[in-house]
Coordinates of C-alpha atoms in Angstrom, one line a residue:
M246 CA 100.1 76.1 59.9
A247 CA 103.0 78.4 60.4
T248 CA 106.3 77.3 58.8
P249 CA 109.3 76.8 61.0
E250 CA 110.9 79.8 59.4
L251 CA 108.0 82.0 60.2
E252 CA 107.9 80.7 63.8
S253 CA 111.6 81.4 64.1
D254 CA 111.1 85.0 62.8
L255 CA 108.3 85.6 65.3
Q256 CA 110.3 84.3 68.2
Q257 CA 113.3 86.5 67.2
G258 CA 111.0 89.5 66.9
L259 CA 109.5 88.9 70.3
F260 CA 112.9 88.3 71.8
S261 CA 114.2 91.6 70.4
H262 CA 111.2 93.5 71.7
L263 CA 111.7 92.0 75.2
L264 CA 115.4 93.0 75.1
E265 CA 114.4 96.5 74.1
L266 CA 111.8 96.7 76.8
R267 CA 114.4 95.6 79.4
S268 CA 116.8 98.2 78.1
R269 CA 114.2 100.9 78.4
L270 CA 113.2 99.8 81.9
V271 CA 116.8 99.7 83.0
R272 CA 117.4 103.3 81.8
A273 CA 114.3 104.5 83.5
S274 CA 115.2 102.7 86.8
V275 CA 118.8 104.1 86.7
T276 CA 117.5 107.6 86.3
V277 CA 115.2 107.2 89.3
L278 CA 118.0 105.7 91.3
L279 CA 120.5 108.6 90.4
V280 CA 117.9 111.2 91.3
L281 CA 117.1 109.4 94.6
L282 CA 120.8 109.2 95.6
A283 CA 121.0 113.0 95.0
L284 CA 118.0 113.6 97.1
V285 CA 118.8 111.4 100.1
P286 CA 121.0 114.0 101.8
M287 CA 118.1 116.4 101.6
A288 CA 115.4 114.0 102.7
N289 CA 114.7 115.7 106.0
R290 CA 114.6 119.1 104.4
L291 CA 112.1 117.8 101.8
Y292 CA 109.8 116.5 104.5
T293 CA 110.0 119.9 106.3
E294 CA 108.8 121.6 103.1
L295 CA 106.1 119.0 102.6
A296 CA 104.8 119.5 106.2
A297 CA 104.9 123.3 106.0
P298 CA 101.2 123.7 105.0
L299 CA 100.1 121.7 108.1
V300 CA 102.7 123.0 110.6
A301 CA 101.8 126.6 109.8
R302 CA 98.2 126.0 110.8
L303 CA 98.7 123.8 113.9
P304 CA 97.7 125.4 117.2
Q305 CA 100.5 126.9 119.3
G306 CA 102.6 124.1 121.0
A307 CA 101.3 121.4 118.6
H308 CA 103.7 119.5 116.3
L309 CA 104.0 116.4 114.1
I310 CA 104.9 113.2 115.9
A311 CA 106.4 109.8 115.1
T312 CA 104.6 106.9 116.5
E313 CA 106.9 104.2 115.2
V314 CA 110.6 103.8 116.1
A315 CA 111.9 103.9 112.5
S316 CA 109.5 106.6 111.2
P317 CA 111.9 109.5 111.6
F318 CA 114.4 107.7 109.3
V319 CA 112.1 105.8 106.9
T320 CA 109.4 108.4 106.2
P321 CA 111.8 111.1 104.8
L322 CA 113.4 108.4 102.6
K323 CA 110.0 107.4 101.3
L324 CA 109.3 111.0 100.4
A325 CA 112.7 111.3 98.7
F326 CA 111.7 108.3 96.6
Y327 CA 108.4 109.8 95.6
V328 CA 110.1 113.1 94.7
A329 CA 112.7 111.1 92.6
L330 CA 109.8 109.5 90.7
F331 CA 108.2 112.9 90.3
I332 CA 111.5 114.4 88.9
A333 CA 112.4 111.4 86.7
M334 CA 108.9 111.1 85.2
P335 CA 109.8 112.9 81.9
M336 CA 112.6 110.3 81.4
I337 CA 110.3 107.4 82.3
L338 CA 107.6 108.6 79.8
Y339 CA 110.3 109.2 77.2
Q340 CA 111.5 105.6 77.5
L341 CA 107.9 104.4 77.3
W342 CA 107.3 106.5 74.2
A343 CA 110.5 105.3 72.5
F344 CA 109.4 101.7 73.0
V345 CA 105.8 102.1 71.7
S346 CA 106.2 104.8 69.0
P347 CA 107.7 102.6 66.3
G348 CA 104.4 100.7 66.2
L349 CA 102.2 103.8 65.8
Y350 CA 100.9 105.3 62.6
K351 CA 101.9 108.9 61.7
H352 CA 98.5 110.3 62.6
E353 CA 98.6 108.5 65.9
K354 CA 102.1 109.9 66.7
R355 CA 100.9 113.4 65.9
L356 CA 98.1 113.0 68.4
A357 CA 100.0 111.1 71.1
R358 CA 103.0 113.5 71.4
P359 CA 100.9 116.5 72.6
L360 CA 98.7 114.3 74.7
L361 CA 101.7 112.8 76.5
A362 CA 103.3 116.2 77.1
A363 CA 100.0 117.7 78.2
A364 CA 99.3 114.7 80.6
L365 CA 102.7 115.3 82.3
V366 CA 102.3 119.0 82.6
L367 CA 98.7 118.7 83.9
F368 CA 99.7 116.1 86.5
Y369 CA 102.4 118.5 87.8
M370 CA 99.9 121.3 87.9
G371 CA 97.4 119.2 89.8
C372 CA 100.1 118.4 92.5
A373 CA 101.1 122.0 92.7
F374 CA 97.5 123.2 93.0
A375 CA 96.9 120.7 95.8
Y376 CA 100.1 121.8 97.7
F377 CA 99.8 125.5 97.4
L378 CA 96.1 126.1 97.5
V379 CA 94.0 123.1 98.6
L380 CA 96.1 121.7 101.5
P381 CA 96.4 125.0 103.3
A382 CA 92.7 125.6 103.1
A383 CA 91.9 122.1 104.2
F384 CA 94.3 122.2 107.2
R385 CA 92.9 125.6 108.2
F386 CA 89.4 124.1 108.3
L387 CA 90.5 121.0 110.1
A388 CA 92.4 123.0 112.7
A389 CA 89.3 125.2 113.2
V390 CA 86.9 122.3 113.8
T391 CA 89.2 120.4 116.2
P392 CA 87.2 119.9 119.4
E393 CA 88.3 121.8 122.5
G394 CA 90.7 119.7 124.6
V395 CA 91.9 117.7 121.6
E396 CA 95.5 118.2 120.6
M397 CA 96.0 118.1 116.8
M398 CA 99.2 116.2 116.4
T399 CA 99.5 114.1 113.2
D400 CA 101.9 111.2 112.7
I401 CA 104.5 111.9 110.1
T402 CA 103.9 108.7 108.2
H403 CA 100.1 109.2 108.1
Y404 CA 100.6 112.8 107.0
L405 CA 102.9 111.6 104.1
D406 CA 100.4 109.0 103.0
F407 CA 97.6 111.6 103.1
V408 CA 99.5 114.2 101.1
M409 CA 100.7 111.7 98.5
L410 CA 97.1 110.5 98.1
M411 CA 96.0 114.0 97.6
F412 CA 98.7 114.7 95.1
F413 CA 97.8 111.6 93.1
A414 CA 94.1 112.3 93.2
F415 CA 94.5 116.0 92.1
G416 CA 97.1 115.0 89.5
L417 CA 94.6 112.5 88.0
C418 CA 91.7 114.9 88.2
F419 CA 93.7 117.5 86.2
E420 CA 94.0 114.9 83.4
V421 CA 90.4 115.7 82.3
P422 CA 91.3 117.4 79.0
V423 CA 93.5 114.4 78.1
A424 CA 90.8 111.9 78.9
V425 CA 88.2 113.9 76.9
V426 CA 90.5 114.0 73.8
I427 CA 91.2 110.3 74.1
L428 CA 87.5 109.4 74.3
A429 CA 86.8 111.6 71.3
A430 CA 89.8 110.1 69.4
I431 CA 88.6 106.5 69.8
G432 CA 85.1 107.5 68.8
A433 CA 83.5 107.0 72.2
V434 CA 82.0 110.5 72.1
S435 CA 81.6 113.2 69.6
L436 CA 82.2 116.9 69.8
E437 CA 78.5 117.6 69.8
K438 CA 78.0 115.1 72.6
L439 CA 80.7 116.7 74.7
R440 CA 79.2 120.1 74.2
S441 CA 75.7 118.9 75.1
S442 CA 76.9 117.0 78.2
R443 CA 78.3 120.0 80.1
R444 CA 75.7 119.9 82.8
Y445 CA 76.5 116.2 83.5
A446 CA 80.2 117.0 83.6
I447 CA 79.6 119.7 86.2
V448 CA 77.6 117.4 88.4
G449 CA 80.3 114.7 88.0
A450 CA 83.1 117.2 88.9
F451 CA 81.4 118.2 92.1
A452 CA 80.6 114.5 93.0
I453 CA 84.3 113.5 92.4
A454 CA 85.5 116.6 94.4
A455 CA 83.2 115.8 97.3
F456 CA 84.5 112.2 97.4
I457 CA 88.3 113.1 97.1
T458 CA 88.7 116.3 99.1
P459 CA 88.7 116.7 102.9
P460 CA 85.3 117.4 104.4
D461 CA 85.1 121.1 103.8
I462 CA 83.2 123.0 101.1
T463 CA 86.2 125.2 100.2
S464 CA 88.4 122.3 99.2
M465 CA 85.5 120.7 97.2
I466 CA 84.9 123.9 95.2
M467 CA 88.6 124.4 94.7
L468 CA 88.8 121.0 92.9
A469 CA 85.4 121.0 91.2
V470 CA 85.7 124.4 89.5
P471 CA 89.1 123.7 87.9
M472 CA 87.8 120.3 86.7
C473 CA 84.9 122.1 85.0
L474 CA 87.3 124.5 83.4
L475 CA 89.5 121.7 82.3
Y476 CA 86.6 119.9 80.7
E477 CA 85.9 123.0 78.6
L478 CA 89.6 123.0 77.7
G479 CA 89.3 119.4 76.6
V480 CA 86.3 120.3 74.4
L481 CA 88.3 123.0 72.8
A482 CA 91.2 120.6 72.3
V483 CA 88.9 118.1 70.6
A484 CA 87.6 120.8 68.2
W485 CA 91.2 121.8 67.4
L486 CA 93.0 118.4 67.2
L487 CA 90.2 116.3 65.8
K488 CA 88.7 118.3 63.1
P489 CA 85.7 116.6 61.4
G490 CA 86.6 115.4 58.0
A491 CA 90.3 115.5 58.6
D492 CA 92.4 113.2 56.5
A493 CA 93.1 110.0 58.5
D494 CA 96.6 109.3 57.3
K495 CA 97.3 105.6 57.9
A496 CA 100.8 105.6 56.4
R497 CA 103.6 104.9 58.9

């Protein structure tokens, strides 16, 4: 049985960890709040920029609509909050890293730092890829296949939800190299297995792309091809970061 002194030390250690976690969460939340306050005056302009890929491809005379009374006010504020999270994400991840890093081994820290940075950059790249390339192509296709006599007028809230879903999906899909390295690091797959599974990765990429993207072949290819290339990047990263026979330094 644990002695009273040991139980007291465990409780104090848990309490100190909870206090540190609260402090990290407060700092991350304050960062998001400050960025949000700075963005609120620009909320309508942010929504105009977000809607640009669709508005540019609407038929002449068509426009976005608001079907709810509060939508013109609430929807831009929701977008401002999403953008604030997007901008503050480096600080949020830093606070998370500062909380968990003391419990990691040195070799784990050496691997986690580049993975964390790569995950953030790849997520941003996925969102940018969706906004600048995929959404214009998808909206061009949807505008072209709209039946005659049907006015293409999208609700502003539904449009925001759709675009945020696309950003999140493409951001996650661009995390393929990070996922590959993590799977190899925990021993789930080997480098040889990754190299021999390319054909399955290609099939999986096209299946995921067909499920996520709008119903046009162009958008599907525009997601599947980068995923295949990112898989190859992940294989190269495994060969570079996880060299066979490398010294597993367990010292803290």
